[in-house]
Tab-separated table of C-alpha atoms (C1' of nucleotides) in Angstrom:
chain	number	residue	atom	x	y	z
G	1	UNK	CA	58.491	95.245	138.500
G	2	UNK	CA	57.797	98.258	136.326
G	3	UNK	CA	55.825	96.197	133.813
G	4	UNK	CA	52.351	95.496	135.090
G	5	UNK	CA	52.217	97.976	137.915
G	6	UNK	CA	52.788	100.728	135.399
G	7	UNK	CA	49.787	99.800	133.316
G	8	UNK	CA	47.445	99.574	136.280
G	9	UNK	CA	48.897	102.766	137.676
G	10	UNK	CA	48.695	104.447	134.293
G	11	UNK	CA	45.020	103.593	133.978
G	12	UNK	CA	44.243	105.553	137.109
G	13	UNK	CA	46.349	108.485	136.022
G	14	UNK	CA	44.783	108.503	132.572
G	15	UNK	CA	41.317	108.340	134.070
G	16	UNK	CA	42.146	111.239	136.356
G	17	UNK	CA	43.416	113.192	133.361
G	18	UNK	CA	40.067	112.695	131.690
G	19	UNK	CA	38.073	113.854	134.662
G	20	UNK	CA	35.322	111.287	134.813
G	21	UNK	CA	35.074	110.298	131.176
G	22	UNK	CA	34.823	106.513	131.241
G	23	UNK	CA	37.754	104.441	130.031
G	24	UNK	CA	37.804	101.031	128.344
G	25	UNK	CA	40.200	99.596	130.886
G	26	UNK	CA	40.437	95.965	129.897
G	27	UNK	CA	40.723	96.829	126.220
G	28	UNK	CA	43.403	99.384	126.929
G	29	UNK	CA	45.346	96.868	128.976
G	30	UNK	CA	45.162	94.162	126.348
G	31	UNK	CA	46.404	96.521	123.616
G	32	UNK	CA	49.217	97.780	125.812
G	33	UNK	CA	50.268	94.261	126.707
G	34	UNK	CA	50.206	93.104	123.104
G	35	UNK	CA	52.785	95.723	122.260
G	36	UNK	CA	54.857	95.153	125.349
G	37	UNK	CA	54.978	91.453	124.647
G	38	UNK	CA	55.733	91.920	120.961
G	39	UNK	CA	58.682	94.157	121.641
G	40	UNK	CA	60.033	92.021	124.480
G	41	UNK	CA	59.849	88.871	122.382
G	42	UNK	CA	61.358	90.517	119.360
G	43	UNK	CA	64.205	91.960	121.356
G	44	UNK	CA	64.967	88.644	123.018
G	45	UNK	CA	65.010	86.757	119.736
G	46	UNK	CA	67.114	89.379	118.002
G	47	UNK	CA	69.669	89.385	120.787
G	48	UNK	CA	69.826	85.621	121.213
G	49	UNK	CA	69.568	83.712	117.953
G	50	UNK	CA	69.408	86.395	115.264
G	51	UNK	CA	72.347	88.523	116.313
G	52	UNK	CA	74.864	85.765	115.706
G	53	UNK	CA	73.673	85.405	112.120
G	54	UNK	CA	73.600	89.186	111.649
G	55	UNK	CA	69.922	89.128	110.782
G	56	UNK	CA	67.282	91.604	111.800
G	57	UNK	CA	63.842	90.445	112.841
G	58	UNK	CA	62.309	91.476	109.544
G	59	UNK	CA	65.030	89.870	107.481
G	60	UNK	CA	64.510	86.635	109.378
G	61	UNK	CA	60.746	86.738	108.920
G	62	UNK	CA	61.166	87.231	105.190
G	63	UNK	CA	63.590	84.324	104.950
G	64	UNK	CA	61.238	82.200	107.026
G	65	UNK	CA	58.269	82.923	104.784
G	66	UNK	CA	60.173	82.066	101.639
G	67	UNK	CA	61.683	78.995	103.275
G	68	UNK	CA	58.344	77.626	104.397
G	69	UNK	CA	56.273	78.498	101.354
G	70	UNK	CA	58.936	78.001	98.710
G	71	UNK	CA	59.423	80.254	95.695
G	72	UNK	CA	56.807	82.999	96.006
G	73	UNK	CA	55.663	86.230	94.429
G	74	UNK	CA	56.865	89.291	96.310
G	75	UNK	CA	53.372	90.582	97.076
G	76	UNK	CA	52.532	87.331	98.878
G	77	UNK	CA	55.776	87.423	100.806
G	78	UNK	CA	55.155	91.009	101.918
G	79	UNK	CA	51.605	90.172	102.973
G	80	UNK	CA	52.683	87.096	104.875
G	81	UNK	CA	55.635	88.838	106.513
G	82	UNK	CA	53.435	91.737	107.559
G	83	UNK	CA	55.432	94.480	105.814
G	84	UNK	CA	54.676	96.784	102.904
G	85	UNK	CA	55.762	96.039	99.348
G	86	UNK	CA	58.168	98.931	99.454
G	87	UNK	CA	59.865	97.649	102.573
G	88	UNK	CA	60.181	94.197	101.083
G	89	UNK	CA	62.012	95.559	98.066
G	90	UNK	CA	64.714	96.905	100.356
G	91	UNK	CA	64.939	93.873	102.615
G	92	UNK	CA	65.072	91.523	99.634
G	93	UNK	CA	67.859	93.590	98.142
G	94	UNK	CA	69.848	93.293	101.355
G	95	UNK	CA	69.325	89.542	101.568
G	96	UNK	CA	70.118	89.089	97.888
G	97	UNK	CA	73.368	90.951	98.418
G	98	UNK	CA	74.257	88.542	101.202
G	99	UNK	CA	73.633	85.575	98.958
G	100	UNK	CA	70.709	84.198	100.953
G	101	UNK	CA	67.874	85.049	98.597
G	102	UNK	CA	67.333	84.892	94.834
G	103	UNK	CA	65.110	86.934	92.607
G	104	UNK	CA	63.629	85.707	89.328
G	105	UNK	CA	61.149	87.016	86.802
G	106	UNK	CA	57.836	85.243	86.363
G	107	UNK	CA	57.818	83.116	83.195
G	108	UNK	CA	54.511	84.384	81.791
G	109	UNK	CA	53.629	87.575	83.690
G	110	UNK	CA	56.313	90.196	83.268
G	111	UNK	CA	55.108	92.278	86.222
G	112	UNK	CA	55.828	89.641	88.835
G	113	UNK	CA	59.060	88.824	90.644
G	114	UNK	CA	59.629	85.495	92.356
G	115	UNK	CA	61.743	85.081	95.478
G	116	UNK	CA	63.465	81.904	96.600
G	117	UNK	CA	66.254	80.904	98.955
G	118	UNK	CA	69.712	80.129	97.693
G	119	UNK	CA	71.337	76.921	98.879
G	120	UNK	CA	73.190	79.040	101.437
G	121	UNK	CA	69.889	80.499	102.583
G	122	UNK	CA	68.373	77.046	102.959
G	123	UNK	CA	71.332	75.903	105.009
G	124	UNK	CA	71.085	78.954	107.239
G	125	UNK	CA	67.420	78.350	107.954
G	126	UNK	CA	67.944	74.671	108.684
G	127	UNK	CA	70.499	75.716	111.260
G	128	UNK	CA	68.719	78.788	112.620
G	129	UNK	CA	65.083	77.814	112.855
G	130	UNK	CA	65.408	75.125	115.535
G	131	UNK	CA	67.236	77.626	117.745
G	132	UNK	CA	64.606	80.237	117.002
G	133	UNK	CA	61.773	77.887	117.877
G	134	UNK	CA	63.565	76.940	121.071
G	135	UNK	CA	63.538	80.589	122.137
G	136	UNK	CA	59.883	80.899	121.215
G	137	UNK	CA	59.332	78.097	123.680
G	138	UNK	CA	61.438	79.934	126.231
G	139	UNK	CA	59.477	83.182	126.073
G	140	UNK	CA	56.215	81.263	126.394
G	141	UNK	CA	57.664	79.187	129.201
G	142	UNK	CA	55.276	80.472	131.842
G	143	UNK	CA	52.242	79.384	129.848
G	144	UNK	CA	50.968	75.832	129.559
G	145	UNK	CA	50.190	74.463	126.099
G	146	UNK	CA	46.544	75.056	126.841
G	147	UNK	CA	47.188	78.650	127.888
G	148	UNK	CA	49.212	79.234	124.728
G	149	UNK	CA	46.279	78.052	122.666
G	150	UNK	CA	43.900	80.251	124.558
G	151	UNK	CA	46.038	83.386	124.280
G	152	UNK	CA	46.699	82.676	120.610
G	153	UNK	CA	42.981	82.301	120.013
G	154	UNK	CA	42.247	85.611	121.719
G	155	UNK	CA	44.877	87.355	119.617
G	156	UNK	CA	43.525	85.740	116.496
G	157	UNK	CA	40.179	87.338	117.205
G	158	UNK	CA	41.810	90.736	117.468
G	159	UNK	CA	43.469	90.202	114.105
G	160	UNK	CA	40.209	89.047	112.550
G	161	UNK	CA	38.308	92.005	113.927
G	162	UNK	CA	40.749	94.435	112.307
G	163	UNK	CA	40.983	92.476	109.065
G	164	UNK	CA	37.254	92.089	108.645
G	165	UNK	CA	35.898	95.289	110.115
G	166	UNK	CA	38.865	97.667	110.191
G	167	UNK	CA	38.505	99.301	106.819
G	168	UNK	CA	34.788	99.848	107.170
G	169	UNK	CA	35.381	101.298	110.605
G	170	UNK	CA	38.028	103.699	109.375
G	171	UNK	CA	35.754	104.908	106.613
G	172	UNK	CA	32.906	105.413	109.071
G	173	UNK	CA	35.170	107.427	111.357
G	174	UNK	CA	36.261	109.761	108.594
G	175	UNK	CA	32.646	109.959	107.445
G	176	UNK	CA	33.176	111.816	104.229
G	177	UNK	CA	36.195	113.829	105.341
G	178	UNK	CA	39.262	113.694	103.111
G	179	UNK	CA	41.503	110.708	103.943
G	180	UNK	CA	44.203	112.927	105.473
G	181	UNK	CA	47.316	111.946	103.515
G	182	UNK	CA	50.501	111.063	105.276
G	183	UNK	CA	52.738	114.081	105.635
G	184	UNK	CA	55.864	112.183	104.720
G	185	UNK	CA	56.216	110.065	101.595
G	186	UNK	CA	56.843	110.802	97.978
G	187	UNK	CA	55.593	114.068	96.511
G	188	UNK	CA	53.982	114.560	93.107
G	189	UNK	CA	56.522	115.541	90.497
G	190	UNK	CA	54.663	118.653	89.342
L	1	UNK	CA	41.152	84.042	105.585
L	2	UNK	CA	44.887	84.073	105.090
L	3	UNK	CA	45.462	84.791	108.800
L	4	UNK	CA	45.019	81.697	110.852
L	5	UNK	CA	45.034	79.089	108.123
L	6	UNK	CA	48.486	80.252	107.178
L	7	UNK	CA	49.893	79.666	110.612
L	8	UNK	CA	48.459	76.194	110.932
L	9	UNK	CA	49.504	75.430	107.389
L	10	UNK	CA	52.931	76.901	107.993
L	11	UNK	CA	53.449	74.706	111.019
L	12	UNK	CA	53.084	71.611	108.896
L	13	UNK	CA	55.377	72.932	106.214
L	14	UNK	CA	57.981	73.958	108.760
L	15	UNK	CA	57.789	70.569	110.400
L	16	UNK	CA	58.237	68.901	107.041
L	17	UNK	CA	61.250	71.103	106.360
L	18	UNK	CA	62.811	69.876	109.565
L	19	UNK	CA	62.273	66.225	108.797
L	20	UNK	CA	60.977	64.927	112.086
L	21	UNK	CA	62.628	67.289	114.518
L	22	UNK	CA	59.888	68.162	116.994
L	23	UNK	CA	58.424	71.655	116.938
L	24	UNK	CA	57.012	73.747	119.790
L	25	UNK	CA	53.728	74.341	118.000
L	26	UNK	CA	51.662	76.196	120.565
L	27	UNK	CA	54.568	78.429	121.498
L	28	UNK	CA	55.302	79.181	117.871
L	29	UNK	CA	51.652	80.051	117.273
L	30	UNK	CA	51.424	82.345	120.256
L	31	UNK	CA	54.557	84.244	119.225
L	32	UNK	CA	53.349	84.550	115.646
L	33	UNK	CA	49.958	85.807	116.763
L	34	UNK	CA	51.447	88.332	119.145
L	35	UNK	CA	53.229	89.947	116.237
L	36	UNK	CA	50.296	89.710	113.879
L	37	UNK	CA	48.041	91.329	116.427
L	38	UNK	CA	50.550	94.027	117.301
L	39	UNK	CA	50.992	95.073	113.713
L	40	UNK	CA	47.279	94.928	112.901
L	41	UNK	CA	46.388	97.031	115.929
L	42	UNK	CA	49.129	99.519	115.296
L	43	UNK	CA	48.154	99.921	111.682
L	44	UNK	CA	44.498	100.409	112.516
L	45	UNK	CA	45.222	103.041	115.133
L	46	UNK	CA	47.703	104.879	112.928
L	47	UNK	CA	45.268	104.994	110.043
L	48	UNK	CA	42.232	105.953	112.089
L	49	UNK	CA	42.992	108.351	114.921
L	50	UNK	CA	46.711	109.114	114.542
L	51	UNK	CA	46.835	109.961	110.860
L	52	UNK	CA	44.586	112.978	111.229
L	53	UNK	CA	46.907	114.453	113.847
L	54	UNK	CA	49.979	113.599	111.766
L	55	UNK	CA	51.431	111.487	114.544
L	56	UNK	CA	53.262	108.201	114.210
L	57	UNK	CA	52.630	105.401	116.675
L	58	UNK	CA	55.879	106.044	118.484
L	59	UNK	CA	55.331	109.775	118.681
L	60	UNK	CA	51.902	109.157	120.187
L	61	UNK	CA	53.230	106.684	122.731
L	62	UNK	CA	55.868	109.169	123.844
L	63	UNK	CA	53.295	111.915	124.208
L	64	UNK	CA	51.029	109.548	126.101
L	65	UNK	CA	53.741	108.564	128.552
L	66	UNK	CA	54.639	112.168	129.300
L	67	UNK	CA	50.975	113.137	129.514
L	68	UNK	CA	50.120	110.405	131.977
L	69	UNK	CA	53.227	110.532	134.130
L	70	UNK	CA	53.851	114.262	133.944
L	71	UNK	CA	57.292	115.837	133.602
L	72	UNK	CA	59.755	112.937	133.420
L	73	UNK	CA	63.397	112.153	132.857
L	74	UNK	CA	64.127	110.975	129.326
L	75	UNK	CA	65.495	107.594	130.387
L	76	UNK	CA	62.202	106.796	132.129
L	77	UNK	CA	60.188	107.926	129.147
L	78	UNK	CA	62.246	105.748	126.808
L	79	UNK	CA	61.870	102.766	129.124
L	80	UNK	CA	58.136	103.243	129.489
L	81	UNK	CA	57.606	103.865	125.774
L	82	UNK	CA	59.620	100.760	124.895
L	83	UNK	CA	62.207	102.516	122.732
L	84	UNK	CA	65.927	103.127	123.123
L	85	UNK	CA	67.320	106.358	124.508
L	86	UNK	CA	68.780	107.165	121.121
L	87	UNK	CA	65.444	106.819	119.394
L	88	UNK	CA	63.796	108.982	122.013
L	89	UNK	CA	66.268	111.789	121.364
L	90	UNK	CA	65.100	111.948	117.764
L	91	UNK	CA	61.396	111.580	118.461
L	92	UNK	CA	61.536	114.206	121.199
L	93	UNK	CA	63.301	116.567	118.839
L	94	UNK	CA	60.518	116.125	116.277
L	95	UNK	CA	57.786	116.686	118.853
L	96	UNK	CA	59.599	119.669	120.289
L	97	UNK	CA	59.791	121.165	116.804
L	98	UNK	CA	56.034	120.779	116.479
L	99	UNK	CA	55.484	122.578	119.735
L	100	UNK	CA	53.940	119.633	121.549
L	101	UNK	CA	56.779	118.785	123.910
L	102	UNK	CA	59.201	120.771	126.061
L	103	UNK	CA	62.673	119.930	127.201
L	104	UNK	CA	64.221	121.260	130.399
L	105	UNK	CA	67.429	120.660	132.330
L	106	UNK	CA	67.219	119.005	135.732
L	107	UNK	CA	67.649	121.625	138.497
L	108	UNK	CA	70.320	119.747	140.463
L	109	UNK	CA	71.711	117.027	138.169
L	110	UNK	CA	73.106	118.501	134.993
L	111	UNK	CA	73.123	115.168	133.200
L	112	UNK	CA	69.368	114.774	133.181
L	113	UNK	CA	66.825	116.227	130.794
L	114	UNK	CA	63.165	116.532	131.709
L	115	UNK	CA	60.335	116.249	129.202
L	116	UNK	CA	56.887	117.735	129.607
L	117	UNK	CA	53.952	118.584	127.353
L	118	UNK	CA	53.319	122.110	126.198
L	119	UNK	CA	49.816	123.487	126.626
L	120	UNK	CA	49.244	122.619	122.975
L	121	UNK	CA	50.418	119.072	123.654
L	122	UNK	CA	48.048	118.753	126.604
L	123	UNK	CA	45.158	119.968	124.501
L	124	UNK	CA	46.017	117.499	121.745
L	125	UNK	CA	46.051	114.568	124.140
L	126	UNK	CA	42.794	115.573	125.778
L	127	UNK	CA	41.241	115.529	122.338
L	128	UNK	CA	43.061	112.500	120.938
L	129	UNK	CA	43.134	109.995	123.756
L	130	UNK	CA	39.387	109.366	124.018
L	131	UNK	CA	39.316	108.567	120.293
L	132	UNK	CA	42.357	106.358	120.692
L	133	UNK	CA	40.815	104.449	123.575
L	134	UNK	CA	37.617	104.046	121.572
L	135	UNK	CA	39.597	102.296	118.838
L	136	UNK	CA	41.342	100.124	121.398
L	137	UNK	CA	37.864	99.028	122.387
L	138	UNK	CA	37.036	98.419	118.742
L	139	UNK	CA	39.985	96.133	118.043
L	140	UNK	CA	39.222	94.142	121.190
L	141	UNK	CA	35.543	94.068	120.292
L	142	UNK	CA	35.400	90.296	119.849
L	143	UNK	CA	36.675	89.672	123.361
L	144	UNK	CA	34.616	89.977	126.526
L	145	UNK	CA	36.038	91.969	129.432
L	146	UNK	CA	36.916	88.683	131.063
L	147	UNK	CA	38.681	87.431	127.933
L	148	UNK	CA	40.608	90.700	127.709
L	149	UNK	CA	41.831	90.221	131.247
L	150	UNK	CA	42.807	86.650	130.555
L	151	UNK	CA	44.716	87.451	127.350
L	152	UNK	CA	46.382	90.436	129.027
L	153	UNK	CA	47.431	88.212	131.905
L	154	UNK	CA	48.929	85.649	129.547
L	155	UNK	CA	50.864	88.340	127.708
L	156	UNK	CA	52.041	89.787	130.976
L	157	UNK	CA	53.600	86.440	131.817
L	158	UNK	CA	55.480	86.462	128.542
L	159	UNK	CA	56.823	89.924	129.316
L	160	UNK	CA	57.810	88.865	132.824
L	161	UNK	CA	59.552	85.766	131.579
L	162	UNK	CA	61.722	87.808	129.234
L	163	UNK	CA	62.315	90.582	131.756
L	164	UNK	CA	63.253	88.259	134.583
L	165	UNK	CA	64.990	85.419	132.779
L	166	UNK	CA	65.894	86.808	129.384
L	167	UNK	CA	69.333	88.167	130.103
L	168	UNK	CA	70.438	85.106	131.988
L	169	UNK	CA	69.136	82.963	129.163
L	170	UNK	CA	71.002	84.940	126.521
L	171	UNK	CA	74.218	84.637	128.477
L	172	UNK	CA	73.733	80.913	128.885
L	173	UNK	CA	73.176	80.522	125.146
L	174	UNK	CA	76.351	82.354	124.248
L	175	UNK	CA	78.155	80.421	126.952
L	176	UNK	CA	81.449	82.217	126.864
L	177	UNK	CA	81.393	83.095	123.176
L	178	UNK	CA	81.940	86.741	122.268
L	179	UNK	CA	78.717	88.744	122.322
L	180	UNK	CA	78.674	89.100	118.524
L	181	UNK	CA	78.469	92.851	118.001
L	182	UNK	CA	75.882	94.335	115.732
L	183	UNK	CA	77.234	94.845	112.226
L	184	UNK	CA	75.636	98.203	111.749
L	185	UNK	CA	76.032	101.126	114.152
L	186	UNK	CA	78.761	103.549	114.892
L	187	UNK	CA	82.394	102.598	114.267
L	188	UNK	CA	85.352	103.446	116.490
L	189	UNK	CA	87.059	106.637	115.420
L	190	UNK	CA	90.551	105.130	115.235
H	1	DT	C1'	91.837	118.859	144.079
H	2	DT	C1'	92.496	116.181	140.827
H	3	DC	C1'	91.670	111.634	139.249
H	4	DG	C1'	88.885	107.742	138.126
H	5	DT	C1'	84.588	105.649	137.795
H	6	DA	C1'	79.773	105.820	136.860
H	7	DC	C1'	76.043	107.233	134.493
H	8	DA	C1'	73.372	110.759	131.580
H	9	DA	C1'	71.866	112.159	126.858
H	10	DT	C1'	73.387	112.762	122.178
H	11	DT	C1'	75.565	111.544	117.745
H	12	DT	C1'	76.325	108.404	114.207
H	13	DG	C1'	75.936	104.739	110.657
H	14	DA	C1'	73.398	101.163	108.728
H	15	DG	C1'	69.066	99.710	107.915
H	16	DG	C1'	63.796	99.060	108.542
H	17	DC	C1'	59.324	101.221	107.694
H	18	DC	C1'	55.272	103.343	105.392
H	19	DG	C1'	52.508	105.018	101.629
H	20	DA	C1'	52.309	107.960	97.468
H	21	DA	C1'	54.157	108.394	92.948
H	22	DC	C1'	55.873	105.990	89.215
H	23	DG	C1'	56.915	103.108	85.083
H	24	DA	C1'	56.333	98.501	83.045
H	25	DC	C1'	53.325	95.179	81.806
H	26	DA	C1'	48.638	92.791	81.381
H	27	DT	C1'	44.036	92.670	80.295
H	28	DC	C1'	39.624	94.308	79.206
H	29	DT	C1'	36.586	97.152	75.869
H	30	DG	C1'	35.079	99.291	72.008
Q	1	DC	C1'	44.028	96.724	67.790
Q	2	DA	C1'	44.163	100.921	70.267
Q	3	DG	C1'	43.205	103.224	74.377
Q	4	DA	C1'	41.555	102.806	79.081
Q	5	DT	C1'	42.003	100.549	83.307
Q	6	DG	C1'	44.204	97.851	86.618
Q	7	DT	C1'	48.036	95.583	88.998
Q	8	DC	C1'	53.035	94.642	89.699
Q	9	DG	C1'	57.380	95.844	91.860
Q	10	DT	C1'	60.385	99.857	92.532
Q	11	DT	C1'	61.609	104.531	93.880
Q	12	DC	C1'	61.435	108.191	97.044
Q	13	DG	C1'	60.923	111.294	101.212
Q	14	DG	C1'	60.610	111.465	105.912
Q	15	DC	C1'	60.697	108.982	110.095
Q	16	DC	C1'	61.873	105.373	113.324
Q	17	DT	C1'	65.261	102.065	115.230
Q	18	DC	C1'	69.190	100.123	117.383
Q	19	DA	C1'	73.603	99.897	119.718
Q	20	DA	C1'	78.236	101.599	119.964
Q	21	DA	C1'	80.958	105.649	120.328
Q	22	DT	C1'	81.091	110.090	122.227
Q	23	DT	C1'	80.517	113.998	125.182
Q	24	DG	C1'	79.299	115.980	129.396
Q	25	DT	C1'	78.208	115.869	134.319
Q	26	DA	C1'	78.453	113.902	139.163
Q	27	DC	C1'	80.700	112.090	142.877
Q	28	DG	C1'	83.776	109.398	145.800
Q	29	DA	C1'	88.625	108.473	146.911
Q	30	DA	C1'	93.464	109.563	147.147
DNA sequence: TTCGTACAATTTGAGGCCGAACGACATCTG
DNA sequence: CAGATGTCGTTCGGCCTCAAATTGTACGAA
């Protein structure tokens, strides 16, 4: 099993590389496993239920959000789907082109755009979601309901920590230094 | 807090949408939280320690793998970093261009390519990793060491389930049907 | 020794991804 | 009621991402 042995093994190697500087082992392992699990789960779901419908993970998440919450403003959809506004614009365009999603202007605020599923999109989700949820159950199959709750609760605390203290922490780390702009991204016109 | 309330709320809405079809609630919540946590952690680390070094998450992971394991064949690096071989080719090219990574042919098997850090890459990791690990500790700050171990263990079981049973499961689901090729990707030349 | 099979990394095409810049609109303030 | 200020969604540049097709190398069998 490469999986777990690697992490334990890697800890020792990393510690050796640092020559005695102490390492936050448990915290390192939990972060590593979060990402391992996320990518394993995503890959399984993409290759089982999503592939047949020619949907990517992100496209499915966006459809799911709009399906569950009903017609919504794009900023809320992006927030809920965990992607940036810019990414959502592209994904929504793709889904609109496939006839699964609709776009409408807000009646009173001209800046807003509302997203909703088409009838075809609704039908797709009614068909797809049960299969999706079944695979969620599969990937969590080695955990009892109680263990699922406990792991979910632990993860929730990680999310809360970043949401509530992350920004402040990042500012403290920079401590006055310039925010170090991303090297990629759009350039000023001048 | 949009975070947790949304998931609980969403469960009810999704259940309503399905009109009585039972839902695997705990499993759905654990999968949702895995992805929330992964993206929150990634974003925090990119915007705190990685941004200043102009490294993306993936680039850092690749450097980390090569740093910890030493000179390695690309297929192992891709596997360990959780990305496809094709993605690694591009990322390695970028890092090579920045003088952080080296590429060398295998002495006896001409098909293999070996990756290793340059001296500059080594120096970067010696400087960067302690800061990275410090932020891993920060994001896990609301969990005790024991809770970290327990969450990590739960996640490990999810990874194992997918690694050991995933393929078989996907085959069973298709059950003879064609594997439904990805719509994007390279086309045959003919 | 040449063929076939196996396996390596790379190329390719379509799309996801971020954050800064941008233009359109809304809303406050004088 | 005009200008300043703020907030929307979109555009844009540079990467990442995948899997299939491709190219190149290795190695066993005929």
